[in-house]
Amino acid sequence: MRDIEYLRLLSKEFPNSRKAAAEIINLRAICALPKGTEYFFSDIHGEYEAFSHLLRSSSGIIRAKIEETFGNMMSEAEQLELANLIYYPKEVISKIRRDESISVKELHEHQKITINRLISICRVVSSKYTRSKVRKKMPLDYAYAIDELLHLDMNDSNKKLYYNEIISGIIEIDFADEFIISLCELIQNLTIDSLHIIGDIFDRGARPDLVMEEIMNFHDVDIQWGNHDIDWMGAACGNTACIANVLRIGTSYNSFDALEDGYGINLRPLSMFAAEVYRNDPCNCFKLHILDESKYDSVNPELAAKMYKAISIIQLKLEGQLIKKHPEYGLEKRLLLDKIDYKTGTVRIGNKKYKLNDTNFPTIDPKDPYALSEGEEELMRTLRLSFIHSQLLTKHVKFLYSHGAMYRTINNNLLFHGCIPMDEKGNFACMKTKDGSFCGKELMDYLNGKIHDAYFLDAKDDPEKKQDAVDLMWYLWCGPNSPLFGKDKISTFERLFLKNEKELCAENHNPYYTFSAKEEYADKILREFKLDPEWAHIINGHVPVKTKKGESPVKAGGKLYIIDGGISKAYHEQTGIAGYTLIFNSHHLALAKHKAFVKGQENTPEIQVTEKTKKRILVRDTDIGKSLQTQISDLKDLLKAYESGAIREKDKA
């Protein structure tokens, strides 16, 4: 029996036995419904158009529902036309409206057919939800009409005229376009019940800001932070090394639209500094990786290369300062600016000297190579203010905190971006910190707290703790024992100045990626997070799956899914595809293999069922179902309290 004080609080919401009993009946019915469909995306990397299309199309599921519903009743071309309407209703309707060859009568007939088809699809995708839940997702103005159309029995001759009159009325008063758009958006909304983002929303692609807006508008979403996300979060916390790295990647991938038009970061001070300091330097080692042309903030490639070099040098200095400040990071081997012989243009790494590809370092003092010049100091002060005062970035970072974490366990699945660090023997590797050593789940929980401290802890309360947490954000971006990075080093220096030395540029993955592919180690990880290996899965991204080389995203006997197939254009050449969506419905787990997105072309992913459930999963079998069962138990206790007179009923009449 629940504590009487708790039951008294519950009685405020359910003041009599009739209301409590009604809620029990409602919750029991919900528990008997099929679970909603969960979608898992990873490593979006700013590819807004591709990601938006995958959301709108439910990674090909809407196309499959059209074929399932209409089969041979519609041609392939008609099915594709209907699918495209559902994905992009405003654009398609606008195109039809511009077609002067279509008469008013033909337009009205087309609208009538379209509404009927959309209602049929809507019935299919809404069938696993309560009528109440579906209605809440409907636009308020059209909720009554849509609800009636969805639930009319067309075999009932008394209702056929009623059904037709609703549609005819919508068309005659010229509201068909709005109604069709509402139906299309409802279908999109109903097809994906919940969305899991397994990290790396930012960097490389043109518009991570628009990706964030799309994610924030979704009705049920959670995020597991990736190393690129934590880099931006660190920048928002004021970590100058993170700011420099964000700008290095942004300038190198021509992401000026996201930086300036999206987040309002003022890059003019950087461009002026770079143009002055490197005015006679062609910066040949700093040519841009142009994946997308800038639409709003086009920067001359020669100037962009100078900006890229300027911020790269600053980044290497700032990273060196952090490494020296934090010996517990164990990154002394990454201190390379002091290993350069500035007279001969060589660098000593280990016991060997290497010739640098670029030897023009006007801002580096060989006697104190990690010190920023006066101009660099002023530049970073300005850029830091621009980052921490960006209203849109603040909004997005707060959402990353409120909806994100290092990991999540949900419905017998363990979600995280990179890895659970392991050593060469397959044991969980410990990360040394000022607070002690942590590994496994304990490490993930510890880091979760430190990441929150970096943003939310008031520096006045504990300035040292606050600064340590802010500094740690950079380590999480690229540290060998960071679960978000999962490699032995980040070879920024080598890729900039020694790019022909392939061995030096290599970044070796943490042993996790070898061990976790074996079932016994996948089981070990699942048990660490209190999940039953018989039913559970690990779902992570971070490492592109080279499908064209025969690699599979499914490992460890089906217990591990690595779903970073490379949505980012930067990975398409090495992967051969454009990423994966993992889809988990009440019947099975399935992978949608994406095609490289080209707007206007047929982009339906190939869907492959990877695992069928032993029985259909109902809401009662999910984490939400467990919560509902607890609520039912509490309400039953409340009924007993009413029956015994321990709590007096109100408003019984």
mmCIF file of C-alpha atoms in Angstrom, residues 163-450:
data_model
loop_
_atom_site.group_PDB
_atom_site.id
_atom_site.type_symbol
_atom_site.label_atom_id
_atom_site.label_comp_id
_atom_site.label_asym_id
_atom_site.label_seq_id
_atom_site.Cartn_x
_atom_site.Cartn_y
_atom_site.Cartn_z
ATOM 1 C CA TYR A 163 -18.226 11.306 -45.314
ATOM 2 C CA ASN A 164 -18.473 12.744 -48.841
ATOM 3 C CA GLU A 165 -20.008 15.988 -47.585
ATOM 4 C CA ILE A 166 -17.055 16.608 -45.268
ATOM 5 C CA ILE A 167 -14.603 16.318 -48.163
ATOM 6 C CA SER A 168 -16.814 18.265 -50.603
ATOM 7 C CA GLY A 169 -17.245 21.059 -48.083
ATOM 8 C CA ILE A 170 -13.481 21.337 -47.551
ATOM 9 C CA ILE A 171 -12.921 21.595 -51.318
ATOM 10 C CA GLU A 172 -15.768 24.016 -52.050
ATOM 11 C CA ILE A 173 -14.632 26.588 -49.483
ATOM 12 C CA ASP A 174 -11.088 26.350 -50.890
ATOM 13 C CA PHE A 175 -9.435 24.890 -47.792
ATOM 14 C CA ALA A 176 -8.350 21.646 -49.476
ATOM 15 C CA ASP A 177 -4.684 22.667 -49.721
ATOM 16 C CA GLU A 178 -4.421 23.408 -45.993
ATOM 17 C CA PHE A 179 -6.305 20.219 -45.148
ATOM 18 C CA ILE A 180 -4.009 18.105 -47.343
ATOM 19 C CA ILE A 181 -0.918 19.698 -45.751
ATOM 20 C CA SER A 182 -2.339 18.921 -42.295
ATOM 21 C CA LEU A 183 -2.939 15.282 -43.243
ATOM 22 C CA CYS A 184 0.585 14.915 -44.657
ATOM 23 C CA GLU A 185 2.155 16.364 -41.511
ATOM 24 C CA LEU A 186 -0.028 14.124 -39.339
ATOM 25 C CA ILE A 187 1.137 11.043 -41.261
ATOM 26 C CA GLN A 188 4.780 12.083 -40.759
ATOM 27 C CA ASN A 189 4.107 12.680 -37.075
ATOM 28 C CA LEU A 190 2.385 9.343 -36.490
ATOM 29 C CA THR A 191 4.915 7.164 -38.325
ATOM 30 C CA ILE A 192 7.743 7.961 -35.879
ATOM 31 C CA ASP A 193 6.636 7.669 -32.260
ATOM 32 C CA SER A 194 9.999 8.508 -30.682
ATOM 33 C CA LEU A 195 13.354 9.648 -32.011
ATOM 34 C CA HIS A 196 16.793 8.779 -30.589
ATOM 35 C CA ILE A 197 19.794 10.803 -31.820
ATOM 36 C CA ILE A 198 22.990 8.853 -31.090
ATOM 37 C CA GLY A 199 25.326 11.832 -31.289
ATOM 38 C CA ASP A 200 27.225 14.111 -33.650
ATOM 39 C CA ILE A 201 24.627 16.575 -34.834
ATOM 40 C CA PHE A 202 27.353 19.133 -35.570
ATOM 41 C CA ASP A 203 30.281 19.757 -37.966
ATOM 42 C CA ARG A 204 31.167 19.065 -41.580
ATOM 43 C CA GLY A 205 27.689 19.494 -43.068
ATOM 44 C CA ALA A 206 26.369 22.917 -44.013
ATOM 45 C CA ARG A 207 23.562 23.527 -41.496
ATOM 46 C CA PRO A 208 23.723 21.899 -38.051
ATOM 47 C CA ASP A 209 21.667 24.856 -36.793
ATOM 48 C CA LEU A 210 18.738 23.801 -39.001
ATOM 49 C CA VAL A 211 19.177 20.159 -37.941
ATOM 50 C CA MET A 212 18.830 21.294 -34.330
ATOM 51 C CA GLU A 213 15.665 23.238 -35.151
ATOM 52 C CA GLU A 214 14.202 20.126 -36.822
ATOM 53 C CA ILE A 215 15.065 17.981 -33.803
ATOM 54 C CA MET A 216 13.654 20.523 -31.347
ATOM 55 C CA ASN A 217 10.329 20.581 -33.220
ATOM 56 C CA PHE A 218 9.957 16.803 -32.901
ATOM 57 C CA HIS A 219 7.393 15.607 -30.363
ATOM 58 C CA ASP A 220 9.490 12.968 -28.532
ATOM 59 C CA VAL A 221 13.273 13.022 -28.818
ATOM 60 C CA ASP A 222 16.372 12.241 -26.774
ATOM 61 C CA ILE A 223 20.039 12.811 -27.579
ATOM 62 C CA GLN A 224 23.185 10.939 -26.649
ATOM 63 C CA TRP A 225 26.018 13.433 -26.986
ATOM 64 C CA GLY A 226 28.746 12.861 -29.550
ATOM 65 C CA ASN A 227 32.273 14.264 -29.507
ATOM 66 C CA HIS A 228 31.366 16.942 -32.066
ATOM 67 C CA ASP A 229 28.344 17.948 -29.964
ATOM 68 C CA ILE A 230 30.475 18.197 -26.833
ATOM 69 C CA ASP A 231 32.940 20.382 -28.740
ATOM 70 C CA TRP A 232 30.168 22.906 -29.494
ATOM 71 C CA MET A 233 28.813 22.595 -25.954
ATOM 72 C CA GLY A 234 32.329 23.301 -24.679
ATOM 73 C CA ALA A 235 32.512 26.343 -26.946
ATOM 74 C CA ALA A 236 29.211 27.589 -25.489
ATOM 75 C CA CYS A 237 30.726 27.133 -22.016
ATOM 76 C CA GLY A 238 33.565 29.477 -23.042
ATOM 77 C CA ASN A 239 36.325 26.863 -23.538
ATOM 78 C CA THR A 240 38.614 28.664 -26.000
ATOM 79 C CA ALA A 241 40.274 25.446 -27.230
ATOM 80 C CA CYS A 242 36.808 24.140 -28.162
ATOM 81 C CA ILE A 243 35.950 27.473 -29.805
ATOM 82 C CA ALA A 244 39.128 27.314 -31.891
ATOM 83 C CA ASN A 245 38.433 23.721 -32.894
ATOM 84 C CA VAL A 246 34.824 24.478 -33.854
ATOM 85 C CA LEU A 247 36.072 27.326 -36.036
ATOM 86 C CA ARG A 248 38.893 25.250 -37.520
ATOM 87 C CA ILE A 249 36.451 22.564 -38.635
ATOM 88 C CA GLY A 250 33.905 25.175 -39.725
ATOM 89 C CA THR A 251 36.358 27.117 -41.876
ATOM 90 C CA SER A 252 37.922 23.951 -43.306
ATOM 91 C CA TYR A 253 34.509 22.650 -44.446
ATOM 92 C CA ASN A 254 33.233 26.023 -45.689
ATOM 93 C CA SER A 255 30.496 26.103 -43.022
ATOM 94 C CA PHE A 256 30.218 29.878 -42.965
ATOM 95 C CA ASP A 257 26.427 29.815 -43.373
ATOM 96 C CA ALA A 258 26.019 27.900 -40.101
ATOM 97 C CA LEU A 259 28.566 30.009 -38.210
ATOM 98 C CA GLU A 260 27.549 33.474 -39.341
ATOM 99 C CA ASP A 261 24.012 33.297 -40.757
ATOM 100 C CA GLY A 262 22.910 30.522 -38.373
ATOM 101 C CA TYR A 263 24.571 31.267 -35.057
ATOM 102 C CA GLY A 264 25.565 34.876 -35.610
ATOM 103 C CA ILE A 265 29.254 34.261 -34.866
ATOM 104 C CA ASN A 266 31.146 37.351 -35.999
ATOM 105 C CA LEU A 267 34.013 36.032 -38.122
ATOM 106 C CA ARG A 268 35.160 39.428 -39.367
ATOM 107 C CA PRO A 269 37.825 39.747 -36.626
ATOM 108 C CA LEU A 270 39.234 36.352 -37.659
ATOM 109 C CA SER A 271 39.220 37.221 -41.366
ATOM 110 C CA MET A 272 40.926 40.585 -40.725
ATOM 111 C CA PHE A 273 43.535 38.994 -38.457
ATOM 112 C CA ALA A 274 44.247 36.190 -40.938
ATOM 113 C CA ALA A 275 44.405 38.527 -43.925
ATOM 114 C CA GLU A 276 46.948 40.716 -42.139
ATOM 115 C CA VAL A 277 49.173 38.068 -40.492
ATOM 116 C CA TYR A 278 49.204 35.655 -43.457
ATOM 117 C CA ARG A 279 48.856 38.203 -46.271
ATOM 118 C CA ASN A 280 51.909 36.877 -48.176
ATOM 119 C CA ASP A 281 51.275 33.220 -47.280
ATOM 120 C CA PRO A 282 49.389 31.142 -49.900
ATOM 121 C CA CYS A 283 48.447 28.666 -47.104
ATOM 122 C CA ASN A 284 48.652 25.770 -49.554
ATOM 123 C CA CYS A 285 48.301 23.186 -46.765
ATOM 124 C CA PHE A 286 44.995 24.730 -45.711
ATOM 125 C CA LYS A 287 42.798 24.336 -48.760
ATOM 126 C CA LEU A 288 39.112 23.892 -47.939
ATOM 127 C CA HIS A 289 37.065 20.675 -48.104
ATOM 128 C CA ILE A 290 34.081 22.137 -49.940
ATOM 129 C CA LEU A 291 31.119 19.747 -49.588
ATOM 130 C CA ASP A 292 28.459 22.462 -49.924
ATOM 131 C CA GLU A 293 28.602 25.908 -51.475
ATOM 132 C CA SER A 294 27.746 28.731 -49.084
ATOM 133 C CA LYS A 295 24.411 30.420 -49.879
ATOM 134 C CA TYR A 296 24.570 33.448 -47.603
ATOM 135 C CA ASP A 297 28.145 33.982 -46.418
ATOM 136 C CA SER A 298 30.450 33.200 -49.298
ATOM 137 C CA VAL A 299 34.105 33.648 -48.367
ATOM 138 C CA ASN A 300 36.906 33.917 -50.883
ATOM 139 C CA PRO A 301 38.740 30.524 -50.844
ATOM 140 C CA GLU A 302 42.152 32.190 -50.502
ATOM 141 C CA LEU A 303 40.992 34.197 -47.487
ATOM 142 C CA ALA A 304 39.214 31.147 -46.033
ATOM 143 C CA ALA A 305 42.497 29.183 -46.231
ATOM 144 C CA LYS A 306 44.258 31.949 -44.279
ATOM 145 C CA MET A 307 41.464 31.898 -41.670
ATOM 146 C CA TYR A 308 41.784 28.116 -41.473
ATOM 147 C CA LYS A 309 45.520 28.354 -40.831
ATOM 148 C CA ALA A 310 45.224 31.201 -38.340
ATOM 149 C CA ILE A 311 42.689 29.419 -36.145
ATOM 150 C CA SER A 312 44.560 26.079 -36.450
ATOM 151 C CA ILE A 313 47.742 27.601 -35.007
ATOM 152 C CA ILE A 314 45.718 29.198 -32.206
ATOM 153 C CA GLN A 315 44.015 25.871 -31.496
ATOM 154 C CA LEU A 316 47.326 24.017 -31.191
ATOM 155 C CA LYS A 317 48.574 26.639 -28.747
ATOM 156 C CA LEU A 318 45.433 26.547 -26.602
ATOM 157 C CA GLU A 319 45.433 22.753 -26.535
ATOM 158 C CA GLY A 320 49.063 22.798 -25.427
ATOM 159 C CA GLN A 321 48.152 25.119 -22.565
ATOM 160 C CA LEU A 322 45.420 22.716 -21.394
ATOM 161 C CA ILE A 323 47.723 19.709 -21.628
ATOM 162 C CA LYS A 324 50.319 21.449 -19.472
ATOM 163 C CA LYS A 325 47.681 22.594 -16.994
ATOM 164 C CA HIS A 326 46.202 19.083 -16.621
ATOM 165 C CA PRO A 327 48.905 16.392 -16.292
ATOM 166 C CA GLU A 328 46.118 13.949 -15.324
ATOM 167 C CA TYR A 329 45.023 14.005 -18.993
ATOM 168 C CA GLY A 330 48.247 12.146 -19.864
ATOM 169 C CA LEU A 331 48.617 13.931 -23.201
ATOM 170 C CA GLU A 332 52.209 15.169 -22.992
ATOM 171 C CA LYS A 333 53.055 13.330 -26.244
ATOM 172 C CA ARG A 334 50.664 15.682 -28.052
ATOM 173 C CA LEU A 335 52.863 18.682 -27.203
ATOM 174 C CA LEU A 336 54.509 19.166 -30.609
ATOM 175 C CA LEU A 337 54.955 22.897 -31.115
ATOM 176 C CA ASP A 338 57.954 22.808 -28.748
ATOM 177 C CA LYS A 339 59.404 19.881 -30.753
ATOM 178 C CA ILE A 340 59.709 21.984 -33.920
ATOM 179 C CA ASP A 341 63.123 23.198 -35.085
ATOM 180 C CA TYR A 342 61.950 26.519 -36.530
ATOM 181 C CA LYS A 343 65.260 27.103 -38.347
ATOM 182 C CA THR A 344 65.252 23.808 -40.276
ATOM 183 C CA GLY A 345 61.474 23.425 -40.569
ATOM 184 C CA THR A 346 61.429 19.980 -38.979
ATOM 185 C CA VAL A 347 59.659 18.401 -36.023
ATOM 186 C CA ARG A 348 60.886 15.616 -33.773
ATOM 187 C CA ILE A 349 58.294 12.946 -32.969
ATOM 188 C CA GLY A 350 59.688 10.097 -30.951
ATOM 189 C CA ASN A 351 63.245 9.516 -32.104
ATOM 190 C CA LYS A 352 62.735 10.737 -35.648
ATOM 191 C CA LYS A 353 62.688 14.106 -37.377
ATOM 192 C CA TYR A 354 60.125 14.928 -40.057
ATOM 193 C CA LYS A 355 60.079 17.726 -42.626
ATOM 194 C CA LEU A 356 57.067 20.018 -42.187
ATOM 195 C CA ASN A 357 54.850 20.821 -45.176
ATOM 196 C CA ASP A 358 54.467 24.405 -43.957
ATOM 197 C CA THR A 359 57.137 26.375 -42.096
ATOM 198 C CA ASN A 360 55.659 29.880 -41.925
ATOM 199 C CA PHE A 361 54.779 30.545 -38.267
ATOM 200 C CA PRO A 362 54.783 34.328 -37.788
ATOM 201 C CA THR A 363 52.821 34.201 -34.503
ATOM 202 C CA ILE A 364 54.876 31.484 -32.776
ATOM 203 C CA ASP A 365 57.684 32.455 -30.400
ATOM 204 C CA PRO A 366 60.122 29.469 -30.478
ATOM 205 C CA LYS A 367 61.076 30.270 -26.875
ATOM 206 C CA ASP A 368 57.436 30.072 -25.740
ATOM 207 C CA PRO A 369 55.536 28.347 -28.572
ATOM 208 C CA TYR A 370 52.243 27.868 -26.682
ATOM 209 C CA ALA A 371 51.808 31.537 -25.805
ATOM 210 C CA LEU A 372 49.241 33.447 -27.834
ATOM 211 C CA SER A 373 50.472 36.604 -29.491
ATOM 212 C CA GLU A 374 48.842 39.868 -28.458
ATOM 213 C CA GLY A 375 46.708 39.806 -31.610
ATOM 214 C CA GLU A 376 45.662 36.202 -31.011
ATOM 215 C CA GLU A 377 44.732 36.992 -27.397
ATOM 216 C CA GLU A 378 42.475 39.859 -28.494
ATOM 217 C CA LEU A 379 40.949 37.751 -31.287
ATOM 218 C CA MET A 380 40.049 34.898 -28.914
ATOM 219 C CA ARG A 381 38.500 37.312 -26.403
ATOM 220 C CA THR A 382 36.255 38.626 -29.177
ATOM 221 C CA LEU A 383 35.364 35.182 -30.509
ATOM 222 C CA ARG A 384 34.635 33.847 -27.023
ATOM 223 C CA LEU A 385 32.157 36.663 -26.417
ATOM 224 C CA SER A 386 30.524 35.926 -29.773
ATOM 225 C CA PHE A 387 29.993 32.272 -28.831
ATOM 226 C CA ILE A 388 28.740 32.728 -25.291
ATOM 227 C CA HIS A 389 26.350 35.524 -26.337
ATOM 228 C CA SER A 390 24.884 33.749 -29.395
ATOM 229 C CA GLN A 391 21.166 33.503 -28.599
ATOM 230 C CA LEU A 392 20.507 30.634 -30.994
ATOM 231 C CA LEU A 393 23.523 28.644 -29.811
ATOM 232 C CA THR A 394 22.420 29.176 -26.201
ATOM 233 C CA LYS A 395 18.939 27.918 -27.084
ATOM 234 C CA HIS A 396 20.343 24.852 -28.851
ATOM 235 C CA VAL A 397 22.880 24.030 -26.136
ATOM 236 C CA LYS A 398 20.207 24.246 -23.437
ATOM 237 C CA PHE A 399 18.148 21.753 -25.438
ATOM 238 C CA LEU A 400 21.178 19.454 -25.758
ATOM 239 C CA TYR A 401 21.445 19.525 -21.976
ATOM 240 C CA SER A 402 17.726 19.110 -21.222
ATOM 241 C CA HIS A 403 17.230 16.272 -23.727
ATOM 242 C CA GLY A 404 20.726 14.772 -23.756
ATOM 243 C CA ALA A 405 23.112 12.617 -21.760
ATOM 244 C CA MET A 406 26.235 10.480 -22.106
ATOM 245 C CA TYR A 407 24.047 7.397 -22.487
ATOM 246 C CA ARG A 408 20.498 6.152 -22.108
ATOM 247 C CA THR A 409 18.885 2.788 -21.443
ATOM 248 C CA ILE A 410 15.414 2.454 -22.930
ATOM 249 C CA ASN A 411 13.292 -0.564 -23.817
ATOM 250 C CA ASN A 412 16.215 -2.981 -23.260
ATOM 251 C CA ASN A 413 18.546 -0.946 -25.471
ATOM 252 C CA LEU A 414 21.755 0.779 -24.355
ATOM 253 C CA LEU A 415 22.401 3.945 -26.368
ATOM 254 C CA PHE A 416 25.664 5.881 -26.502
ATOM 255 C CA HIS A 417 27.697 7.589 -29.195
ATOM 256 C CA GLY A 418 31.270 6.336 -29.102
ATOM 257 C CA CYS A 419 32.371 3.537 -26.811
ATOM 258 C CA ILE A 420 32.749 2.234 -23.281
ATOM 259 C CA PRO A 421 36.575 2.482 -23.090
ATOM 260 C CA MET A 422 38.341 -0.860 -22.709
ATOM 261 C CA ASP A 423 41.969 -1.939 -22.366
ATOM 262 C CA GLU A 424 43.897 -4.489 -24.412
ATOM 263 C CA LYS A 425 42.626 -7.315 -22.183
ATOM 264 C CA GLY A 426 38.968 -6.435 -22.596
ATOM 265 C CA ASN A 427 38.572 -4.858 -19.155
ATOM 266 C CA PHE A 428 36.899 -1.490 -18.721
ATOM 267 C CA ALA A 429 39.607 1.163 -18.976
ATOM 268 C CA CYS A 430 39.838 3.756 -16.226
ATOM 269 C CA MET A 431 40.049 7.482 -16.817
ATOM 270 C CA LYS A 432 42.176 9.374 -14.314
ATOM 271 C CA THR A 433 40.702 12.621 -13.025
ATOM 272 C CA LYS A 434 41.283 14.979 -10.121
ATOM 273 C CA ASP A 435 38.355 13.244 -8.416
ATOM 274 C CA GLY A 436 39.809 9.741 -8.822
ATOM 275 C CA SER A 437 39.714 6.999 -11.471
ATOM 276 C CA PHE A 438 36.452 5.931 -13.105
ATOM 277 C CA CYS A 439 35.521 3.230 -15.599
ATOM 278 C CA GLY A 440 32.468 1.572 -17.165
ATOM 279 C CA LYS A 441 29.067 2.888 -16.115
ATOM 280 C CA GLU A 442 30.623 4.795 -13.240
ATOM 281 C CA LEU A 443 32.740 6.770 -15.744
ATOM 282 C CA MET A 444 29.698 7.635 -17.878
ATOM 283 C CA ASP A 445 27.774 8.834 -14.821
ATOM 284 C CA TYR A 446 30.746 10.852 -13.543
ATOM 285 C CA LEU A 447 31.235 12.574 -16.905
ATOM 286 C CA ASN A 448 27.533 13.308 -17.146
ATOM 287 C CA GLY A 449 27.826 15.294 -13.908
ATOM 288 C CA LYS A 450 30.981 17.136 -15.013
#
